[in-house]
XYZ file of C-alpha atoms in Angstrom:
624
model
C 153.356 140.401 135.845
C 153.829 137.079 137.358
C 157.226 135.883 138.217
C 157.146 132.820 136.248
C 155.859 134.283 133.518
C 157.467 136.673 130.880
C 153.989 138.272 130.135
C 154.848 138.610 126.683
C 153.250 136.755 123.541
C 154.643 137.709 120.029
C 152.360 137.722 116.825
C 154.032 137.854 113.643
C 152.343 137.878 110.059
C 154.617 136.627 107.429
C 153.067 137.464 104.793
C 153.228 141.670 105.658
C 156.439 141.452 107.873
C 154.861 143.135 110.551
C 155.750 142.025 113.992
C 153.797 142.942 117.454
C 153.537 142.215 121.012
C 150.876 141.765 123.519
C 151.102 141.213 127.264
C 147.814 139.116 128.306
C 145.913 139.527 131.572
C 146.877 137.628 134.314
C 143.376 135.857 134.562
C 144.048 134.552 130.775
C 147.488 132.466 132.445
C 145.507 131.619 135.167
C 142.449 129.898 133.186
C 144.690 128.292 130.288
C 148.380 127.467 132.264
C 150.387 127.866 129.236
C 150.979 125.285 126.624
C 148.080 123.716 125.140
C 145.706 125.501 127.216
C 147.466 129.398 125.701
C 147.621 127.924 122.386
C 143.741 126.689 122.141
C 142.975 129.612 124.158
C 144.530 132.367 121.149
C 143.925 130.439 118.638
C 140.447 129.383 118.730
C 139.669 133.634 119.181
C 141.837 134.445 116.268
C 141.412 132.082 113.875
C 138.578 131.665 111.885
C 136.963 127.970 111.001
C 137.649 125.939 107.970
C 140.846 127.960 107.188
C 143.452 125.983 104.558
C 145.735 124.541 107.061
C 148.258 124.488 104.487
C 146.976 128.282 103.659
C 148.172 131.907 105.396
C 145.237 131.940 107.890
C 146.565 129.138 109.481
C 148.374 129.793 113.142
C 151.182 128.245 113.662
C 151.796 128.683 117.223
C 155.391 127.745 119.694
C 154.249 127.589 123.672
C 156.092 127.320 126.770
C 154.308 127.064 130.764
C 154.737 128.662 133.960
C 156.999 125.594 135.308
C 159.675 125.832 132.041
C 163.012 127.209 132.620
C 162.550 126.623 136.134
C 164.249 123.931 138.004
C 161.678 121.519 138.237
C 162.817 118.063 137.029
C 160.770 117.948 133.192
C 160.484 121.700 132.487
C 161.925 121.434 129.090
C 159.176 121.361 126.845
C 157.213 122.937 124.496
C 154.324 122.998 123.069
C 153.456 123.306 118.937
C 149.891 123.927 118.345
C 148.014 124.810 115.007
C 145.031 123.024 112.746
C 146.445 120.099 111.333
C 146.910 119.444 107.314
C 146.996 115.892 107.802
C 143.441 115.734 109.694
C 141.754 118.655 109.502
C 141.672 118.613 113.505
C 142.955 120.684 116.698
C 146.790 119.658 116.390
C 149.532 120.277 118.973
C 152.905 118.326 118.837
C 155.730 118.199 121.707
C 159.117 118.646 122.146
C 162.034 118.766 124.658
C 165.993 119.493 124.690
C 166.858 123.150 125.682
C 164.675 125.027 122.902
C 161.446 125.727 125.143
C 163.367 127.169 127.928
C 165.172 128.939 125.701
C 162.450 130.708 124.164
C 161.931 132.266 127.927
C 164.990 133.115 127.824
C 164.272 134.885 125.216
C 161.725 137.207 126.155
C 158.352 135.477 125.396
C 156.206 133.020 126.881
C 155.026 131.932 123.237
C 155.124 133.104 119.846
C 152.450 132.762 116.724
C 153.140 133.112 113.252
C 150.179 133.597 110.694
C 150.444 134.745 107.026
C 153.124 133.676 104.397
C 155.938 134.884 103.304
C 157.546 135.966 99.429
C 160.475 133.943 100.418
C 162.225 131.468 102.727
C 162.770 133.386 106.166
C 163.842 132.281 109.654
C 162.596 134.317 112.843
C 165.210 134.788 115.354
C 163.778 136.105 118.737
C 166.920 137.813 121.455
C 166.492 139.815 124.509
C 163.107 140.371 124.088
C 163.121 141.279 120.628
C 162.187 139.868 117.501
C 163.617 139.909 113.948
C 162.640 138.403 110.419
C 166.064 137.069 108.530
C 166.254 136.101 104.862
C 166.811 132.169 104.603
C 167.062 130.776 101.068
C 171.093 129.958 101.819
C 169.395 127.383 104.095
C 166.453 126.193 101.897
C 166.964 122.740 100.983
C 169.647 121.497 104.207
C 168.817 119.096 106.144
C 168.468 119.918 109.864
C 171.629 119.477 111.168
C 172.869 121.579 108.379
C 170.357 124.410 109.371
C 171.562 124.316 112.748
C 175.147 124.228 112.019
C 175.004 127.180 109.397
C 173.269 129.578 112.194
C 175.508 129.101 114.690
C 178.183 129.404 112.738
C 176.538 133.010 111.253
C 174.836 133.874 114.452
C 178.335 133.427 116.742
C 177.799 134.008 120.784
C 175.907 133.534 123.067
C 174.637 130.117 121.635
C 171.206 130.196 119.489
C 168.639 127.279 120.249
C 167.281 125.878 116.713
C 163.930 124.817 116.100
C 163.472 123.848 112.078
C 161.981 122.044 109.179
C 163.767 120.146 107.046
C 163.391 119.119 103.159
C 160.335 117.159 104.386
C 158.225 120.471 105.986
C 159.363 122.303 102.972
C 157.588 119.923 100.523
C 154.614 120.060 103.005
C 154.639 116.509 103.543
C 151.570 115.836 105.922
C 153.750 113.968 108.435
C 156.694 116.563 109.012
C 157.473 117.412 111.942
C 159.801 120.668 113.620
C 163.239 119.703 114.635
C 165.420 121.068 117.840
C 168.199 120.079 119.682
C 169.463 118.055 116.586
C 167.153 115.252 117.148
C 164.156 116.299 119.464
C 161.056 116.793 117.697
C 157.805 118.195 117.702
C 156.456 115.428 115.023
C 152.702 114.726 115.696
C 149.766 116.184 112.931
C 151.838 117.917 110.230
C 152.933 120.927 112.233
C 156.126 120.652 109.721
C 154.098 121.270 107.276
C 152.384 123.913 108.406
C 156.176 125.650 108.946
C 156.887 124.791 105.344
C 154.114 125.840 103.997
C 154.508 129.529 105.525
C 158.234 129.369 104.204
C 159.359 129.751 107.586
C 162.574 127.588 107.758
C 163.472 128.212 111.496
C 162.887 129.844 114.669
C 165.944 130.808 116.455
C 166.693 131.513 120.350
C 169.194 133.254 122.143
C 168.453 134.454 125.734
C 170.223 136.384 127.505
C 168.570 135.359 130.909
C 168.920 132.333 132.414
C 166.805 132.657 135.516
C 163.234 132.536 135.726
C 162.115 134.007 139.280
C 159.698 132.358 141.264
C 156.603 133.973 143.498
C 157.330 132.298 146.523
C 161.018 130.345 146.852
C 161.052 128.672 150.190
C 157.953 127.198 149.040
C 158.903 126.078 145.206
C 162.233 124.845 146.727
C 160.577 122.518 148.987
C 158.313 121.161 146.575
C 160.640 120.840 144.113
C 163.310 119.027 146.289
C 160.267 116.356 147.979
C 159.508 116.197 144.149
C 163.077 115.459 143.522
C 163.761 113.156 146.200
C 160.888 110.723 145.261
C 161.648 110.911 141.698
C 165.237 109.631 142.245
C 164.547 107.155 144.360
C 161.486 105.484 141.846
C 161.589 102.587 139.645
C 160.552 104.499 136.958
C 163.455 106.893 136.900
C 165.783 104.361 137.396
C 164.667 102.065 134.182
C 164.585 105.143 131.700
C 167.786 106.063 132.771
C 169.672 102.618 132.099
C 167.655 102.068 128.629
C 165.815 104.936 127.766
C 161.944 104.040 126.568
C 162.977 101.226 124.169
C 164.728 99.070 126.718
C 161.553 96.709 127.316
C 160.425 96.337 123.532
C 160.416 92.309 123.214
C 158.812 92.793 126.957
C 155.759 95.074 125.190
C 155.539 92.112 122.635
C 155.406 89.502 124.957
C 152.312 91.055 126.758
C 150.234 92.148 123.151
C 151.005 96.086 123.430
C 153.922 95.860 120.678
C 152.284 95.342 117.482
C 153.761 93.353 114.339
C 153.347 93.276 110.523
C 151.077 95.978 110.446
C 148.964 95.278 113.434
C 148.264 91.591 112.104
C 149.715 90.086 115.031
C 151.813 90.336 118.476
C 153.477 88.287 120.884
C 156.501 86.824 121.089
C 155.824 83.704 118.982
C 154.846 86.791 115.822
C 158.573 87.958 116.080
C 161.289 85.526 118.180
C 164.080 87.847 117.205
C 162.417 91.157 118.268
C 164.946 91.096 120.935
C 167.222 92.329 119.114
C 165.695 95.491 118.963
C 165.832 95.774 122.989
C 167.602 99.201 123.751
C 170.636 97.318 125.250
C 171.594 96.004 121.652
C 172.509 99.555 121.049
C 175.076 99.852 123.676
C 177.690 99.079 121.131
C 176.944 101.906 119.581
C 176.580 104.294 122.675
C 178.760 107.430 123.041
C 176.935 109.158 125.766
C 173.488 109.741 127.550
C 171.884 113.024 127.424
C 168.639 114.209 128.916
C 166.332 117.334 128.601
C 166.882 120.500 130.493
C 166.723 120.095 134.160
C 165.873 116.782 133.684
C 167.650 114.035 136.395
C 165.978 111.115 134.275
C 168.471 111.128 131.088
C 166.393 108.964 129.524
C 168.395 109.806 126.072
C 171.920 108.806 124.442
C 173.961 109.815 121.562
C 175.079 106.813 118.988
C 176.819 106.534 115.967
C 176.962 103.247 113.724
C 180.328 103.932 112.212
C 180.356 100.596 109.621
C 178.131 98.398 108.010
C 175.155 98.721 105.468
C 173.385 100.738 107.909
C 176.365 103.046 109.246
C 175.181 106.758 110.163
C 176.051 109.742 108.353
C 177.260 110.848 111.827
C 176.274 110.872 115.433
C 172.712 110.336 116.238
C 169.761 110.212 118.941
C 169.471 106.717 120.013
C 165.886 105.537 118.606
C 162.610 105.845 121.348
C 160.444 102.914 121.998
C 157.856 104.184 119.225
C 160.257 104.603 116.345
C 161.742 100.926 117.316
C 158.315 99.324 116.777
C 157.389 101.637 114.232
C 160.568 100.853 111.945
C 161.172 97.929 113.898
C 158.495 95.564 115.044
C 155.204 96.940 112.589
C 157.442 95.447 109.507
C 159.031 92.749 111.075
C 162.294 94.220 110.827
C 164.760 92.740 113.839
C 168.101 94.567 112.553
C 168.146 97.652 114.739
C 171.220 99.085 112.595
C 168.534 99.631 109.992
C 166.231 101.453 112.914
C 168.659 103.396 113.829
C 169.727 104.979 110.224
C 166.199 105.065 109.127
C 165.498 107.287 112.529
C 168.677 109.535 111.044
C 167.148 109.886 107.869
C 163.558 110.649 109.812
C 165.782 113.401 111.665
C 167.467 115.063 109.184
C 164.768 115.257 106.925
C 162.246 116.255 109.639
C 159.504 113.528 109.695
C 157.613 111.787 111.993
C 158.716 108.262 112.857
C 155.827 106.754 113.952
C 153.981 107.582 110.442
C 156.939 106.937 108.201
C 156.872 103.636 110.082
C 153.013 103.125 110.117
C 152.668 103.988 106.004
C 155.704 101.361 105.042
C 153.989 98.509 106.857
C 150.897 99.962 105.135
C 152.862 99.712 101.797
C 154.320 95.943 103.006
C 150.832 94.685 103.422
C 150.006 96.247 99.976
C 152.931 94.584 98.347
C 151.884 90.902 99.743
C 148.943 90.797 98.640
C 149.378 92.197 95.216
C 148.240 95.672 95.097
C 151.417 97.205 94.510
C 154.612 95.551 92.717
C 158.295 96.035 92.021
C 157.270 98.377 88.795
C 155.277 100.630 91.167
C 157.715 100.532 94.086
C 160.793 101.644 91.762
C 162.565 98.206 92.326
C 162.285 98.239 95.832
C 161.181 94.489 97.412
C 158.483 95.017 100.077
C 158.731 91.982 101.462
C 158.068 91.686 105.384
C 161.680 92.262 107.695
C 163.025 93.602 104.722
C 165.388 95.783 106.429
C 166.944 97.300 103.681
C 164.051 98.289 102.041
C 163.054 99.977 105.032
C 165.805 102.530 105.199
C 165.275 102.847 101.167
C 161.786 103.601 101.412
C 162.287 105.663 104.975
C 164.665 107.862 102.289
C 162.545 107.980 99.299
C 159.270 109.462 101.283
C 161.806 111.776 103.192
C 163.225 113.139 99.852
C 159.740 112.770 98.099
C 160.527 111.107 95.346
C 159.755 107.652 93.585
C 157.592 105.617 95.401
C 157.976 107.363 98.481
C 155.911 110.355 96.246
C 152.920 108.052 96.991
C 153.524 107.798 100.836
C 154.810 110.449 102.048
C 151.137 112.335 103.463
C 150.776 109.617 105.786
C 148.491 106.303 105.288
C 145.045 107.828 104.686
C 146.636 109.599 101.692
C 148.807 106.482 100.204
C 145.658 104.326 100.953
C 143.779 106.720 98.582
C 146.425 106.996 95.894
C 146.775 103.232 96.158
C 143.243 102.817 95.725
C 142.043 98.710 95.064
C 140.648 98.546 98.553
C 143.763 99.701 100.226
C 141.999 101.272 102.767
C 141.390 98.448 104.851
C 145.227 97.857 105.037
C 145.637 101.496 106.534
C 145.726 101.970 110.123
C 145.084 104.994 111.788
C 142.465 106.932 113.268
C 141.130 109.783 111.114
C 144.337 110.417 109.312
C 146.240 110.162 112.583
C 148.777 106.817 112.294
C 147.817 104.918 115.705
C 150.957 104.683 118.624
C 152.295 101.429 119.384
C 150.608 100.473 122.343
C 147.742 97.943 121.444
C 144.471 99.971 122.519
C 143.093 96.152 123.046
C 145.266 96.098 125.821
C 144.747 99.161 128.201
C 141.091 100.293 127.485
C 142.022 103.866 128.166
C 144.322 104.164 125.507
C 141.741 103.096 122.909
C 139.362 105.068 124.155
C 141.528 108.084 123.809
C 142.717 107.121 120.163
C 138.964 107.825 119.699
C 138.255 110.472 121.787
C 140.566 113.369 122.178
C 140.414 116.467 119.629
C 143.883 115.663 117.863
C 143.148 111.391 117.698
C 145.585 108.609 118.068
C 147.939 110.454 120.855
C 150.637 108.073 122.523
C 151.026 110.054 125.883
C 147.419 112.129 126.575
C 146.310 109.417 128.554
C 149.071 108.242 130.833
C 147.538 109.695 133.587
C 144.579 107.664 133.136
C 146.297 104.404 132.754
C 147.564 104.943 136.280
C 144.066 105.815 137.311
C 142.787 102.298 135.660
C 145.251 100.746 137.174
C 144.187 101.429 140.411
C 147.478 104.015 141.337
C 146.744 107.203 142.650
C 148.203 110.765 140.953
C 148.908 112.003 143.970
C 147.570 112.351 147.840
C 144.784 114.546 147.475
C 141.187 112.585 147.058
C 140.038 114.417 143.803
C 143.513 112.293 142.461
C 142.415 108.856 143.700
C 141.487 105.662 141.602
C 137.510 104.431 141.704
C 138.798 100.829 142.046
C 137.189 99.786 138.959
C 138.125 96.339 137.017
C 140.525 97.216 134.224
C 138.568 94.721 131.847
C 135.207 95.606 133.097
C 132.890 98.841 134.329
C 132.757 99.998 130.999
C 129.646 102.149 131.655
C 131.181 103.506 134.664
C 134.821 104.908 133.346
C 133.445 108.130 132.243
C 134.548 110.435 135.343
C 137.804 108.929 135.919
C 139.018 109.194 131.826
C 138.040 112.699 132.355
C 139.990 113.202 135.622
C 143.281 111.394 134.015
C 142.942 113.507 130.635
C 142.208 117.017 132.757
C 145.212 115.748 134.772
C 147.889 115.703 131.751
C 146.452 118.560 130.070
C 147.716 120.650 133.106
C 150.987 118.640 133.434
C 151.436 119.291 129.932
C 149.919 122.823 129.926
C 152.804 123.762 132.652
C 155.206 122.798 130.360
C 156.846 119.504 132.039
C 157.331 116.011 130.279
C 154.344 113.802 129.585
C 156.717 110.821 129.616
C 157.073 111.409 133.792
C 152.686 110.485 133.945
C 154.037 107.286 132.548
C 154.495 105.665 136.532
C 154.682 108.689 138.490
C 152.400 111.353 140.440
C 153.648 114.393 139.109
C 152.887 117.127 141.931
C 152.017 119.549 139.468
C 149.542 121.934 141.174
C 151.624 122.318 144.221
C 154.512 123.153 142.038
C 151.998 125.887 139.916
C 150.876 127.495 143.303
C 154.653 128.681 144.599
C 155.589 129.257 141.135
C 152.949 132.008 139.945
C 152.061 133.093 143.615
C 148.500 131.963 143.123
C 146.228 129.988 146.200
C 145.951 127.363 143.286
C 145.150 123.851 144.127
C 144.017 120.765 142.662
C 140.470 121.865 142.418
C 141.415 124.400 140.558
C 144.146 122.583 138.381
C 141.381 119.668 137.250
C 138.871 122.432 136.309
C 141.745 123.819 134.229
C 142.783 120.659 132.369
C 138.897 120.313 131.638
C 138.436 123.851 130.180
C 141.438 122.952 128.102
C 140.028 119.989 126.518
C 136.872 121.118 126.266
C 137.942 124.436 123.837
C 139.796 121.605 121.938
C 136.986 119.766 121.226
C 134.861 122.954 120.441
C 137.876 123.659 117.938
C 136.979 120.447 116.379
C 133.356 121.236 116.597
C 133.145 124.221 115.282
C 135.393 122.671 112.553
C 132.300 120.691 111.335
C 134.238 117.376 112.887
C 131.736 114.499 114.242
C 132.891 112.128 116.437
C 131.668 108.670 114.522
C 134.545 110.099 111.970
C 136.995 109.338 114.707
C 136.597 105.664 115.029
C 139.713 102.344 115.357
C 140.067 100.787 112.521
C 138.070 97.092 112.067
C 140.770 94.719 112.539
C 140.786 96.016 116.333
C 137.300 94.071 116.851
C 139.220 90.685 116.677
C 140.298 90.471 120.782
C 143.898 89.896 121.395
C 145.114 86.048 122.229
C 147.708 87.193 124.262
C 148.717 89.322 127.467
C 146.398 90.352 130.214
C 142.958 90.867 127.669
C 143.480 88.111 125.964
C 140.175 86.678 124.800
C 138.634 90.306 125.922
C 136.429 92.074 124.043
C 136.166 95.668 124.972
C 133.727 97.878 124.681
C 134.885 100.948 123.473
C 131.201 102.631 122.461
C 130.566 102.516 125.763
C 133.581 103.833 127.263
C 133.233 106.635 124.301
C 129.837 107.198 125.175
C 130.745 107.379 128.694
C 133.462 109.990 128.535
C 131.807 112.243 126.117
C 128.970 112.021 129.192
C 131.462 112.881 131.982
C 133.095 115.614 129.802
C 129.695 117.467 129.127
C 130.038 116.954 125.175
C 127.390 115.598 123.006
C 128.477 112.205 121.487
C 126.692 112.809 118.113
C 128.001 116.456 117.164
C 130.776 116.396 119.302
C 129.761 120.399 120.833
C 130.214 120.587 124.773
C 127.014 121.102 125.791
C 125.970 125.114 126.728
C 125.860 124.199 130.300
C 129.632 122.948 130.180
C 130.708 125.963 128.544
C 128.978 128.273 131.372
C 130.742 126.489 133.962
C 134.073 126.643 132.429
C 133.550 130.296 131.903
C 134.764 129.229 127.777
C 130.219 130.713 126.673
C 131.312 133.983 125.737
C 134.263 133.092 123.729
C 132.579 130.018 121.542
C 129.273 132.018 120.871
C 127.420 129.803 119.325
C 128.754 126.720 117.939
């Protein structure tokens, strides 16, 4: 088998117990990566179409790469993939800390869990072997509890934690899987998913803490030119003073940061949104932290110890995404109230952004009378109402109240809320939309609308370096057309599709997304020493495309279209600040124009049969 590789994918079916390996063929890792690409790749041959997501046909599937566990600076991730409750769409959610590598350590390159079982279990996989443990003594904690309890029972050497918490066990649509006491794989519902199968955790221990390489000499020198630019780049050295929330009144300033639900931005919408500037948290800072082998750091461990808003204990220090979400989106400056509500997101095992997303939905509601205090239980929703942000962030993590009504997401609420409430909800088809104004960078929106699992924050980071006329790297497949940024809509096509084919195999290999941010990530020259293979950039593109191109047949063959994944209206209206102010964008054409590039048809969304012969994907899709 490879080096990199463990060769070994577990399949276990909750619902009979039964537990089995298989050890794919070499080609397989070679098509897909690992990732994404292995999760698409099994589950679109195993799982049937229009299974209940919520139901024991579902796949729930954990994913590592050939570049995690080794020492390449971002090889900590991995990758959740499954269909998602809370759209009905190819879903796949991310996560870093020390829980992907240690599921090589483990034994197994990935594992995927079908079926559901009689009764709360946890699954804990050790020296390449895999067990099913009874787990109602931890139905009901919180995640830190979880964790604590199975280290405590599970003693030496130390277990890595993945698990739901009350959230993913009352299959609320925006649950996510916690790890690392913090990190979290949030995006779709895969919490859900987990809950729904009564699987409360998935537990690590390895016993090997070296994954070999094909060829050394050659990784090390990759990895150390790799290393040597990455320490010496702006981009390292900003995440690693501030982490990704340091600029956040610098994101308003320039129209990316949104406020009160998307109605406005700029500075002059929110003076005080300073305050939520990663630097205000320093106060509260006990100690940075960063992702296996990861020299960034980007992370930091705080504790608010008094106040209205102080922490049950010590806690990650809020992203950039959960400060606007909780932050900016409700006009909420106090970033003591961020901060707990993230704790209460944590514990409870939910999603930031969305939790943030539905109670700005719920604020915009309130003002303009479609909900009251009777129907919110008391609770004011008035706009930079801090304190009824943490309530609220607790009442849809515990389910209860008013937070019964929100805690699916925004499409849901909108439809429980019903009076027109719709128009109030952003997202794209169910998906709550990041917090970078797809006005602004005309990939981003385009990708909101594009992409099998909609409204990503970090698919497209790659192509925002491409449209900004920065390279990915030296070789001339990598290299920027020199379009205009706010212009050559009809011409964008073949570059979005070289920036998304680029971060699927980034992400595929199993190294941080947040690195594409800035940075050429050298990933096909760390790939080739890794596995052995004559593997180059050529190759790696083709990859990425075959990988998004079985995600969209997913979707396809789901019965998905894509006019269903559209921005909402109030995105028309052109910003009047930052660099497009005034701009109005066309985003059909850009839509039209990737779909083109890709090889998909823009009206049922199927890649064309042509597409599928030349990724070698005909045979497997049959007819769509």
């Amino acid at each position: 088998m490879l080096s990199c590789y463990t060769g070994k994918i577990l399949f276990v079916d909750l619902t009979t117990g039964k537990v089995k390996q298989e050890s794919p063929p070499e080609s397989l890792y070679r098509d897909f990566i690992g990732g994404t690409g292995l999760g698409i790749r099994i589950l679109y041959e195993r799982m049937k179409p229009k299974v209940d997501p919520l139901g024991p046909k579902n796949i729930l599937g954990f994913v590592t790469g050939p570049l995690t566990a080794t020492p390449t600076p971002g090889s900590g991730r991995y990758m959740v993939v499954t269909k998602s409750p809370l759209t009905g769409a190819w879903a796949e959610a991310n996560s870093g800390g020390f829980w992907g590598p240690g599921l090589k350590w483990a034994g197994y390159d990935g594992v995927f869990i079908s079926g559901v079982s009689p009764k709360p279990v946890y699954l804990l996989l050790s020296g390449g072997k895999a067990e099913i443990r009874d787990a109602s003594h931890l139905w009901g904690k919180d995640t830190n509890e979880t964790d604590d309890i199975l280290q405590k029972e599970l003693g030496k050497p130390q277990a890595r934690v993945a698990c739901i918490g009350p959230a993913g066990e009352a299959c609320s649509l925006i649950a996510g899987i916690v790890n690392d006491r913090g990190r979290i794989a949030a995006r779709s519902g895969v919490g859900a998913v987990m809950g729904s199968k009564r699987l409360k955790a998935l537990v690590v221990r390895g016993d090997k803490k070296k994954i070999s390489v094909a060829e050394p000499v050659k990784f090390k020198s990759a990895r150390e030119d790799y290393s040597k630019k990455l320490k010496n780049s702006k981009f390292q050295q900003g995440l690693t003073a501030a982490g990704t929330g340091g600029g956040t009144s610098f994101l308003l300033s320039i129209g990316d940061c949104p406020t009160k639900n998307w109605n406005t931005t700029g500075t002059g919408s929110m003076p005080t949104a300073t305050n939520l500037d990663a630097a205000n948290m320093d106060k509260y800072k006990l100690d940075s932290y960063g992702c296996y082998a990861c020299p960034v750091r980007c992370g930091a461990i705080i504790q608010v110890k008094e106040g209205p808003f102080a922490t049950k204990g010590e806690v990650h220090r809020p992203e950039y995404e959960t400060l606007a979400a909780l932050g900016t989106l409700c006009l909420n400056d106090s970033v003591e109230s961020v901060i707990r509500a993230n704790e209460i997101c944590n514990l409870h095992g939910l999603d930031t952004m969305a939790v943030g997303n539905v109670i700005a939905f719920a604020m915009e509601c309130y003002e303009n009378g479609l909900i009251g205090k009777k129907d919110t239980r008391g609770i004011e929703l008035t706009w930079g109402n801090s304190k009824a942000v943490v309530a609220l962030a607790e009442k849809i993590a515990k389910r209860e109240g008013f937070g019964v009504v929100l805690a699916d997401g925004v499409e849901k609420a909108a439809e429980r809320i019903g009076k027109g409430a719709e128009k109030y909800a952003m997202h794209v088809h169910g998906h709550r939309i990041p917090y970078h104004d797809p006005r602004n960078i005309p990939c981003k929106g385009t990708n909101y609308m594009t992409d099998p699992q909609p409204s990503g924050h970090m698919e497209n980071e790659g192509t925002g370096m491409l449209e900004q006329g920065i390279p990915l790297g030296s070789d001339p497949l990598l290299q920027p057309p020199g379009l205009a940024v706010y212009g050559d809509y009809d011409k964008k096509g073949p570059m979005y599709a070289t920036g998304n084919a680029y971060y699927q195999l980034l992400s595929s290999a199993g190294l941080c997304a947040l690195y594409t941010i800035a940075f050429a990530v050298p990933v096909a020259e760390l790939i080739g020493p890794v596995t052995g293979w004559d593997f180059g950039w050529k190759e790696g593109l083709k990859a990425g495309r075959r990988i998004l191109t079985l995600r969209q047949a997913f979707n396809a063959r789901e019965g998905l279209l894509p006019e269903e994944f559209k921005l909402p209206k109030r995105f028309a209206v052109p910003l009047s600040v930052g660099p497009s102010a005034g701009v109005e964008i066309d985003f059909a054409a850009l839509k039209r124009g990737y779909f083109k590039a890709m090889g998909w048809d823009i009206k049922t969304g199927k890649p064309h049969r042509q597409t599928l012969i030349e990724l070698g994907l005909d045979k497997l899709t049959g007819r769509l």
